[in-house]
CSV table of C-alpha atoms in Angstrom, one decimal:
chain,number,residue,atom,x,y,z
A,69,UNK,CA,-19.4,-44.2,-38.0
A,70,UNK,CA,-22.9,-44.3,-39.4
A,71,UNK,CA,-22.6,-48.0,-40.1
A,72,UNK,CA,-21.4,-48.6,-36.6
A,73,UNK,CA,-24.2,-46.5,-35.1
A,74,UNK,CA,-26.8,-48.5,-37.2
A,75,UNK,CA,-25.2,-51.7,-36.0
A,76,UNK,CA,-25.4,-50.8,-32.3
A,77,UNK,CA,-28.9,-49.3,-32.6
A,78,UNK,CA,-30.2,-52.4,-34.5
A,79,UNK,CA,-28.7,-54.8,-32.0
A,80,UNK,CA,-30.2,-52.8,-29.1
A,81,UNK,CA,-33.7,-52.4,-30.6
A,82,UNK,CA,-33.9,-56.1,-31.4
A,83,UNK,CA,-33.0,-57.1,-27.8
A,84,UNK,CA,-35.2,-54.3,-26.4
A,85,UNK,CA,-38.2,-55.5,-28.4
A,86,UNK,CA,-37.9,-59.1,-27.3
A,87,UNK,CA,-37.3,-58.0,-23.7
A,88,UNK,CA,-40.3,-55.7,-23.5
A,89,UNK,CA,-42.6,-58.3,-25.1
A,90,UNK,CA,-41.6,-60.9,-22.6
A,91,UNK,CA,-41.7,-58.6,-19.6
A,92,UNK,CA,-45.0,-57.0,-20.5
A,93,UNK,CA,-46.6,-60.4,-21.1
A,94,UNK,CA,-45.3,-61.6,-17.7
A,95,UNK,CA,-46.5,-58.5,-15.8
A,96,UNK,CA,-49.8,-58.5,-17.6
A,97,UNK,CA,-50.4,-62.2,-16.6
A,98,UNK,CA,-49.7,-61.3,-13.0
A,99,UNK,CA,-52.5,-58.7,-13.1
A,100,UNK,CA,-55.1,-60.9,-14.7
A,101,UNK,CA,-55.7,-63.3,-11.8
A,102,UNK,CA,-58.5,-61.2,-10.4
A,103,UNK,CA,-60.1,-60.7,-13.9
A,104,UNK,CA,-60.0,-64.5,-14.6
A,105,UNK,CA,-61.7,-65.1,-11.3
A,106,UNK,CA,-64.5,-62.7,-12.3
A,107,UNK,CA,-64.8,-64.3,-15.8
A,108,UNK,CA,-65.1,-67.8,-14.1
A,109,UNK,CA,-68.1,-66.3,-12.2
A,110,UNK,CA,-69.9,-65.1,-15.3
A,111,UNK,CA,-68.4,-61.7,-16.2
A,112,UNK,CA,-68.2,-61.4,-20.1
A,113,UNK,CA,-65.0,-62.0,-21.9
A,114,UNK,CA,-65.1,-58.4,-23.3
A,115,UNK,CA,-64.0,-57.3,-19.8
A,116,UNK,CA,-60.8,-59.3,-20.3
A,117,UNK,CA,-59.6,-57.3,-23.3
A,118,UNK,CA,-60.6,-53.9,-22.0
A,119,UNK,CA,-58.9,-54.5,-18.7
A,120,UNK,CA,-55.6,-55.4,-20.5
A,121,UNK,CA,-55.8,-52.1,-22.5
A,122,UNK,CA,-56.5,-50.1,-19.4
A,123,UNK,CA,-53.6,-51.7,-17.5
A,124,UNK,CA,-51.1,-51.6,-20.4
A,125,UNK,CA,-49.8,-48.0,-19.9
A,126,UNK,CA,-49.2,-48.6,-16.3
A,127,UNK,CA,-47.3,-51.9,-17.0
A,128,UNK,CA,-45.2,-50.2,-19.7
A,129,UNK,CA,-43.9,-47.7,-17.2
A,130,UNK,CA,-42.2,-50.6,-15.4
A,131,UNK,CA,-41.3,-52.8,-18.4
A,132,UNK,CA,-39.7,-50.1,-20.6
A,133,UNK,CA,-36.9,-49.2,-18.1
A,134,UNK,CA,-36.4,-52.9,-17.3
A,135,UNK,CA,-36.2,-53.8,-21.0
A,136,UNK,CA,-33.6,-51.0,-21.5
A,137,UNK,CA,-31.5,-52.6,-18.8
A,138,UNK,CA,-31.9,-56.1,-20.3
A,139,UNK,CA,-31.1,-54.9,-23.8
A,140,UNK,CA,-28.0,-53.0,-22.7
A,141,UNK,CA,-26.7,-55.9,-20.7
A,142,UNK,CA,-27.2,-58.4,-23.5
A,143,UNK,CA,-25.8,-56.2,-26.3
A,144,UNK,CA,-22.8,-54.8,-24.6
A,145,UNK,CA,-22.0,-58.1,-22.9
A,146,UNK,CA,-21.9,-59.8,-26.2
A,147,UNK,CA,-19.9,-57.0,-27.9
A,148,UNK,CA,-17.4,-57.2,-25.0
A,149,UNK,CA,-17.1,-61.0,-25.2
A,150,UNK,CA,-16.6,-60.9,-29.0
A,151,UNK,CA,-13.9,-58.2,-28.5
A,152,UNK,CA,-16.0,-55.9,-30.8
A,153,UNK,CA,-15.6,-53.0,-28.3
A,154,UNK,CA,-11.8,-53.5,-28.3
A,155,UNK,CA,-11.7,-53.4,-32.1
A,156,UNK,CA,-13.8,-50.2,-32.2
A,157,UNK,CA,-11.6,-48.5,-29.6
A,158,UNK,CA,-8.5,-49.6,-31.5
A,159,UNK,CA,-9.9,-47.7,-34.5
A,160,UNK,CA,-10.1,-44.5,-32.4
A,161,UNK,CA,-13.8,-44.7,-31.5
A,162,UNK,CA,-14.6,-43.8,-27.9
A,163,UNK,CA,-17.1,-45.4,-25.6
A,164,UNK,CA,-19.1,-42.2,-25.6
A,165,UNK,CA,-19.4,-42.3,-29.4
A,166,UNK,CA,-20.6,-45.9,-29.2
A,167,UNK,CA,-23.2,-45.3,-26.6
A,168,UNK,CA,-24.4,-41.9,-27.7
A,169,UNK,CA,-27.2,-43.2,-30.1
A,170,UNK,CA,-28.5,-45.4,-27.2
A,171,UNK,CA,-28.5,-42.3,-24.9
A,172,UNK,CA,-30.8,-40.6,-27.5
A,173,UNK,CA,-33.1,-43.6,-27.6
A,174,UNK,CA,-33.2,-43.7,-23.8
A,175,UNK,CA,-34.1,-40.0,-23.7
A,176,UNK,CA,-37.0,-40.7,-26.1
A,177,UNK,CA,-38.2,-43.6,-24.0
A,178,UNK,CA,-38.0,-41.4,-20.9
A,179,UNK,CA,-40.3,-38.9,-22.7
A,180,UNK,CA,-42.7,-41.8,-23.4
A,181,UNK,CA,-42.6,-43.0,-19.8
A,182,UNK,CA,-43.3,-39.4,-18.6
A,183,UNK,CA,-46.3,-39.2,-20.9
A,184,UNK,CA,-47.6,-42.5,-19.7
A,185,UNK,CA,-47.0,-41.7,-16.0
A,186,UNK,CA,-48.5,-38.2,-16.0
A,187,UNK,CA,-51.2,-38.2,-18.6
A,188,UNK,CA,-52.5,-41.7,-19.7
A,189,UNK,CA,-51.6,-44.3,-17.1
A,190,UNK,CA,-53.2,-43.0,-13.8
A,191,UNK,CA,-56.7,-42.3,-15.3
A,192,UNK,CA,-56.8,-45.7,-17.1
A,193,UNK,CA,-55.7,-47.5,-14.0
A,194,UNK,CA,-58.6,-45.9,-12.2
A,195,UNK,CA,-60.9,-47.0,-15.0
A,196,UNK,CA,-59.6,-50.6,-14.8
A,197,UNK,CA,-60.6,-50.7,-11.1
A,198,UNK,CA,-64.0,-49.1,-11.6
A,199,UNK,CA,-64.6,-51.3,-14.6
A,200,UNK,CA,-64.5,-54.5,-12.5
A,201,UNK,CA,-66.8,-53.0,-9.9
A,202,UNK,CA,-69.2,-51.9,-12.6
A,203,UNK,CA,-69.1,-55.3,-14.2
A,204,UNK,CA,-70.0,-56.7,-10.8
A,205,UNK,CA,-72.9,-54.3,-10.5
A,206,UNK,CA,-74.3,-55.3,-13.9
A,207,UNK,CA,-73.9,-59.0,-13.2
A,208,UNK,CA,-74.4,-59.4,-9.4
A,209,UNK,CA,-74.8,-63.2,-9.8
A,210,UNK,CA,-71.0,-63.2,-10.3
A,211,UNK,CA,-70.6,-62.2,-6.6
A,212,UNK,CA,-71.8,-65.7,-5.5
A,213,UNK,CA,-69.1,-68.4,-5.8
A,214,UNK,CA,-69.5,-71.9,-4.3
A,215,UNK,CA,-67.3,-72.3,-1.2
A,216,UNK,CA,-66.5,-68.5,-1.0
A,217,UNK,CA,-68.6,-66.7,1.7
A,218,UNK,CA,-70.1,-63.4,0.5
A,219,UNK,CA,-70.5,-60.6,3.1
A,220,UNK,CA,-73.2,-58.0,2.7
A,221,UNK,CA,-73.9,-55.0,4.9
A,222,UNK,CA,-77.5,-54.3,5.8
A,223,UNK,CA,-78.1,-51.4,8.3
A,224,UNK,CA,-76.6,-52.3,11.7
A,225,UNK,CA,-76.1,-55.9,10.7
A,226,UNK,CA,-73.8,-57.9,8.4
A,227,UNK,CA,-75.0,-60.9,6.4
A,228,UNK,CA,-72.7,-63.7,5.3
A,229,UNK,CA,-74.0,-66.0,2.5
A,230,UNK,CA,-72.4,-69.3,1.5
A,231,UNK,CA,-73.6,-71.6,-1.2
A,232,UNK,CA,-72.6,-75.2,-2.2
A,233,UNK,CA,-73.3,-74.9,-5.9
A,234,UNK,CA,-74.8,-72.6,-8.6
A,235,UNK,CA,-76.7,-73.9,-11.6
A,236,UNK,CA,-78.1,-72.0,-14.5
A,237,UNK,CA,-78.4,-68.3,-14.5
A,238,UNK,CA,-79.9,-67.7,-11.0
A,239,UNK,CA,-80.3,-71.0,-9.1
A,240,UNK,CA,-78.5,-71.7,-5.9
A,241,UNK,CA,-78.1,-74.9,-4.0
A,242,UNK,CA,-77.2,-75.6,-0.4
A,243,UNK,CA,-77.5,-72.1,1.0
A,244,UNK,CA,-76.3,-71.0,4.4
A,245,UNK,CA,-77.1,-67.4,5.6
A,246,UNK,CA,-75.8,-65.9,8.8
A,247,UNK,CA,-76.9,-62.5,10.2
A,248,UNK,CA,-74.8,-60.8,12.9
A,249,UNK,CA,-74.8,-57.4,14.7
A,250,UNK,CA,-72.2,-55.1,13.4
A,251,UNK,CA,-71.5,-53.7,16.9
A,252,UNK,CA,-70.4,-56.9,18.7
A,253,UNK,CA,-70.6,-59.6,16.0
A,254,UNK,CA,-73.4,-61.4,17.9
A,255,UNK,CA,-75.1,-63.9,15.6
A,256,UNK,CA,-78.7,-63.0,15.6
A,257,UNK,CA,-80.0,-65.4,13.0
A,258,UNK,CA,-78.9,-68.3,10.8
A,259,UNK,CA,-80.8,-69.7,7.9
A,260,UNK,CA,-80.2,-72.9,6.0
A,261,UNK,CA,-82.1,-73.6,2.7
A,262,UNK,CA,-81.9,-76.5,0.2
A,263,UNK,CA,-82.2,-74.2,-2.8
A,264,UNK,CA,-83.1,-70.7,-3.8
A,265,UNK,CA,-83.1,-68.2,-6.6
A,266,UNK,CA,-81.5,-64.9,-7.1
A,267,UNK,CA,-82.5,-62.0,-9.4
A,268,UNK,CA,-81.2,-58.5,-9.8
A,269,UNK,CA,-82.6,-55.3,-11.0
A,270,UNK,CA,-79.6,-53.5,-12.5
A,271,UNK,CA,-81.5,-50.2,-12.8
A,272,UNK,CA,-82.4,-49.9,-9.1
A,273,UNK,CA,-79.4,-52.1,-8.2
A,274,UNK,CA,-81.5,-54.2,-5.9
A,275,UNK,CA,-80.8,-57.9,-5.3
A,276,UNK,CA,-83.7,-60.3,-4.6
A,277,UNK,CA,-83.0,-63.6,-3.0
A,278,UNK,CA,-85.7,-66.2,-2.6
A,279,UNK,CA,-85.0,-69.2,-0.3
A,280,UNK,CA,-87.0,-72.4,-0.5
A,281,UNK,CA,-87.5,-75.0,2.4
A,282,UNK,CA,-85.7,-72.9,5.0
A,283,UNK,CA,-84.8,-73.6,8.6
A,284,UNK,CA,-84.4,-70.4,10.6
A,285,UNK,CA,-82.7,-70.2,14.0
A,286,UNK,CA,-83.2,-66.9,15.8
A,287,UNK,CA,-80.9,-66.2,18.7
A,288,UNK,CA,-81.3,-63.8,21.6
A,289,UNK,CA,-79.9,-63.4,25.1
A,290,UNK,CA,-82.1,-64.6,28.0
A,291,UNK,CA,-82.6,-62.9,31.4
A,292,UNK,CA,-79.9,-65.0,33.0
A,293,UNK,CA,-77.4,-64.2,30.2
A,294,UNK,CA,-78.0,-67.6,28.5
A,295,UNK,CA,-78.6,-67.9,24.8
A,296,UNK,CA,-82.2,-68.5,23.7
A,297,UNK,CA,-82.6,-70.2,20.3
A,298,UNK,CA,-85.9,-70.3,18.4
A,299,UNK,CA,-86.2,-72.5,15.3
A,300,UNK,CA,-88.8,-71.9,12.6
A,301,UNK,CA,-89.4,-73.8,9.3
A,302,UNK,CA,-90.6,-71.8,6.3
A,303,UNK,CA,-91.5,-72.9,2.8
A,304,UNK,CA,-90.2,-69.6,1.4
A,305,UNK,CA,-88.2,-66.5,2.6
A,306,UNK,CA,-87.5,-63.4,0.5
A,307,UNK,CA,-84.6,-61.0,1.1
A,308,UNK,CA,-83.8,-57.7,-0.6
A,309,UNK,CA,-80.4,-56.1,-0.7
A,310,UNK,CA,-79.3,-52.7,-2.1
A,311,UNK,CA,-76.0,-53.9,-3.5
A,312,UNK,CA,-75.5,-50.7,-5.5
A,313,UNK,CA,-75.6,-48.5,-2.4
A,314,UNK,CA,-72.9,-50.5,-0.7
A,315,UNK,CA,-70.7,-50.6,-3.8
A,316,UNK,CA,-70.9,-46.9,-4.3
A,317,UNK,CA,-70.5,-46.0,-0.7
A,318,UNK,CA,-67.6,-43.6,-0.1
A,319,UNK,CA,-67.2,-42.9,-3.8
A,320,UNK,CA,-66.7,-39.1,-3.4
A,321,UNK,CA,-63.3,-38.2,-4.7
A,322,UNK,CA,-60.6,-39.6,-7.0
A,323,UNK,CA,-57.5,-41.1,-5.3
A,324,UNK,CA,-54.2,-39.4,-6.0
A,325,UNK,CA,-52.8,-42.5,-7.9
A,326,UNK,CA,-55.6,-42.2,-10.4
A,327,UNK,CA,-55.2,-38.4,-11.1
A,328,UNK,CA,-53.5,-36.8,-14.1
A,329,UNK,CA,-50.4,-34.8,-13.4
A,330,UNK,CA,-52.1,-31.4,-13.7
A,331,UNK,CA,-55.0,-32.5,-11.5
A,332,UNK,CA,-52.6,-33.8,-8.9
A,333,UNK,CA,-50.7,-30.5,-8.9
A,334,UNK,CA,-54.0,-28.6,-8.5
A,335,UNK,CA,-55.0,-30.8,-5.5
A,336,UNK,CA,-51.7,-30.2,-3.8
A,337,UNK,CA,-52.1,-26.5,-4.3
A,338,UNK,CA,-55.6,-26.5,-2.9
A,339,UNK,CA,-54.7,-28.7,0.1
A,340,UNK,CA,-51.8,-26.4,1.0
A,341,UNK,CA,-54.1,-23.3,0.8
A,342,UNK,CA,-56.4,-25.1,3.3
A,343,UNK,CA,-53.5,-26.2,5.5
A,344,UNK,CA,-54.2,-29.9,4.8
A,345,UNK,CA,-51.2,-32.3,4.7
A,346,UNK,CA,-50.1,-33.1,1.1
A,347,UNK,CA,-47.3,-35.6,1.8
A,348,UNK,CA,-49.0,-38.6,0.2
A,349,UNK,CA,-49.8,-36.6,-3.0
A,350,UNK,CA,-46.3,-35.2,-3.1
A,351,UNK,CA,-44.9,-38.8,-2.8
A,352,UNK,CA,-47.1,-39.9,-5.7
A,353,UNK,CA,-46.0,-37.0,-7.8
A,354,UNK,CA,-42.3,-37.5,-7.3
A,355,UNK,CA,-42.6,-41.3,-7.7
A,356,UNK,CA,-44.1,-40.9,-11.1
A,357,UNK,CA,-41.3,-38.7,-12.4
A,358,UNK,CA,-38.6,-40.9,-10.7
A,359,UNK,CA,-40.0,-44.0,-12.4
A,360,UNK,CA,-40.2,-42.2,-15.8
A,361,UNK,CA,-36.5,-41.1,-15.7
A,362,UNK,CA,-35.3,-44.6,-14.9
A,363,UNK,CA,-34.5,-45.6,-18.5
A,364,UNK,CA,-31.5,-43.2,-18.5
A,365,UNK,CA,-30.3,-44.4,-15.1
A,366,UNK,CA,-30.6,-48.1,-16.2
A,367,UNK,CA,-28.7,-47.4,-19.5
A,368,UNK,CA,-25.9,-45.5,-17.8
A,369,UNK,CA,-25.3,-48.2,-15.1
A,370,UNK,CA,-26.1,-51.2,-17.3
A,371,UNK,CA,-23.6,-50.4,-20.1
A,372,UNK,CA,-20.4,-50.4,-18.0
A,373,UNK,CA,-21.5,-53.4,-16.0
A,374,UNK,CA,-22.1,-55.3,-19.2
A,375,UNK,CA,-18.6,-54.5,-20.4
A,376,UNK,CA,-17.0,-55.5,-17.1
A,377,UNK,CA,-18.9,-58.8,-16.9
A,378,UNK,CA,-18.7,-59.6,-20.6
A,379,UNK,CA,-19.7,-63.2,-21.1
A,380,UNK,CA,-21.2,-65.2,-23.9
A,381,UNK,CA,-23.8,-66.6,-21.5
A,382,UNK,CA,-26.9,-64.5,-21.7
A,383,UNK,CA,-27.9,-65.7,-18.2
A,384,UNK,CA,-25.3,-63.5,-16.6
A,385,UNK,CA,-26.7,-60.3,-18.2
A,386,UNK,CA,-30.2,-61.4,-17.5
A,387,UNK,CA,-29.5,-62.1,-13.8
A,388,UNK,CA,-27.7,-58.8,-13.3
A,389,UNK,CA,-30.5,-56.8,-15.0
A,390,UNK,CA,-33.1,-58.5,-12.8
A,391,UNK,CA,-31.2,-57.8,-9.7
A,392,UNK,CA,-30.5,-54.1,-10.6
A,393,UNK,CA,-34.1,-53.5,-11.7
A,394,UNK,CA,-35.4,-55.2,-8.5
A,395,UNK,CA,-33.1,-53.0,-6.3
A,396,UNK,CA,-34.2,-49.9,-8.1
A,397,UNK,CA,-38.0,-50.6,-7.9
A,398,UNK,CA,-37.8,-51.9,-4.3
A,399,UNK,CA,-35.9,-48.8,-3.2
A,400,UNK,CA,-38.5,-46.5,-4.6
A,401,UNK,CA,-41.3,-48.5,-3.1
A,402,UNK,CA,-39.5,-48.5,0.3
A,403,UNK,CA,-39.2,-44.7,0.2
A,404,UNK,CA,-42.8,-44.4,-0.8
A,405,UNK,CA,-43.8,-46.4,2.3
A,406,UNK,CA,-42.2,-43.9,4.6
A,407,UNK,CA,-45.2,-41.6,4.3
A,408,UNK,CA,-45.7,-42.0,8.1
A,409,UNK,CA,-42.4,-40.4,8.7
A,410,UNK,CA,-42.6,-36.9,7.2
A,411,UNK,CA,-39.4,-35.8,9.0
A,412,UNK,CA,-37.5,-38.1,6.6
A,413,UNK,CA,-38.8,-36.2,3.6
A,414,UNK,CA,-39.8,-39.4,1.7
A,415,UNK,CA,-41.0,-37.4,-1.3
A,416,UNK,CA,-37.3,-36.5,-1.9
A,417,UNK,CA,-35.8,-39.8,-0.9
A,418,UNK,CA,-37.6,-41.3,-3.9
A,419,UNK,CA,-34.9,-39.7,-6.1
A,420,UNK,CA,-32.0,-41.4,-4.4
A,421,UNK,CA,-32.1,-44.6,-6.6
A,422,UNK,CA,-32.1,-42.5,-9.7
A,423,UNK,CA,-29.2,-40.3,-8.5
A,424,UNK,CA,-27.1,-43.3,-7.3
A,425,UNK,CA,-27.6,-45.3,-10.5
A,426,UNK,CA,-26.8,-42.3,-12.7
A,427,UNK,CA,-23.7,-41.3,-10.7
A,428,UNK,CA,-22.4,-44.8,-10.5
A,429,UNK,CA,-23.0,-45.4,-14.2
A,430,UNK,CA,-21.3,-42.1,-15.2
A,431,UNK,CA,-18.3,-42.8,-13.1
A,432,UNK,CA,-17.9,-46.4,-14.3
A,433,UNK,CA,-18.4,-45.3,-17.9
A,434,UNK,CA,-15.7,-42.6,-17.5
A,435,UNK,CA,-13.2,-45.1,-16.0
A,436,UNK,CA,-13.8,-47.5,-18.9
A,437,UNK,CA,-13.3,-44.7,-21.4
A,438,UNK,CA,-10.0,-43.8,-19.8
A,439,UNK,CA,-8.5,-47.3,-20.3
């Protein structure tokens, strides 16, 4: 029996390792588009590695359950196709004896997922978001990208800046600046400049923009309601912008998705004492635990399905695992988005995918064991 257990465990771990490497690589690549955009604008490459490390715990909470499903479908599908399961059962070994070592592994992976979800993942996810913002504050020149308008808020007005090209560390070419009232979006001023320079004081977080050879058009409303335009040519114009104040505006509290489990429980308790709705935080709390328990649900459902659809073609198992994982994750996300309908108790509906998967898996496993 020990030889059999080692054989099943080894087959599972090999398939699980390959699956988790591929899935984690794929999901990491999907999260790097924003970082690569920042790197192309001048953010240092060190941000790239740090961002991956911060995002990895969050990604693993998705890829670990998914890899369990893929490994189970591949291993038991092959064992069924090769009649290995039939031979084992002919020797008096039950399905439960065959799958029991994998259930223990699934429980261990569930504990890892719980630790990632409640202790490590959320704070590091928050750090990954703030890291990109801080990198932008330290290198504000990266905010300017040719062909991509940049909007800055200045008092009661908003300023949109577009450039044709950027050379060197701080030289801009083909600059167009548009200033509009925030109240009604009326364009008060437009400025075109052939070139300019930009410097930043990272200590005071002030941005200094110097425009050369500028044509300024000031717009205002005339007495009859018509628009009056005044054009002025200037050799040089200087603008100052407090980019740090805008970037840090509203940074008062930590969002629920970035809190540790204990902090989230404390916030829920505090909100309830002050009669403040806690639905969104309760949804976040239940979602984390529901995701963390998914390896057991995926194992219980994947194993009997793999036996029933036993094929040598691995594409069958991969397709079924992708569909089942997609159904599970999408169901949880759909329940999470019901936060505007508290009468439906979405914080408890989040558990339905887990319950359904585990019940179906247990029933199908029992039926197979009775054959």
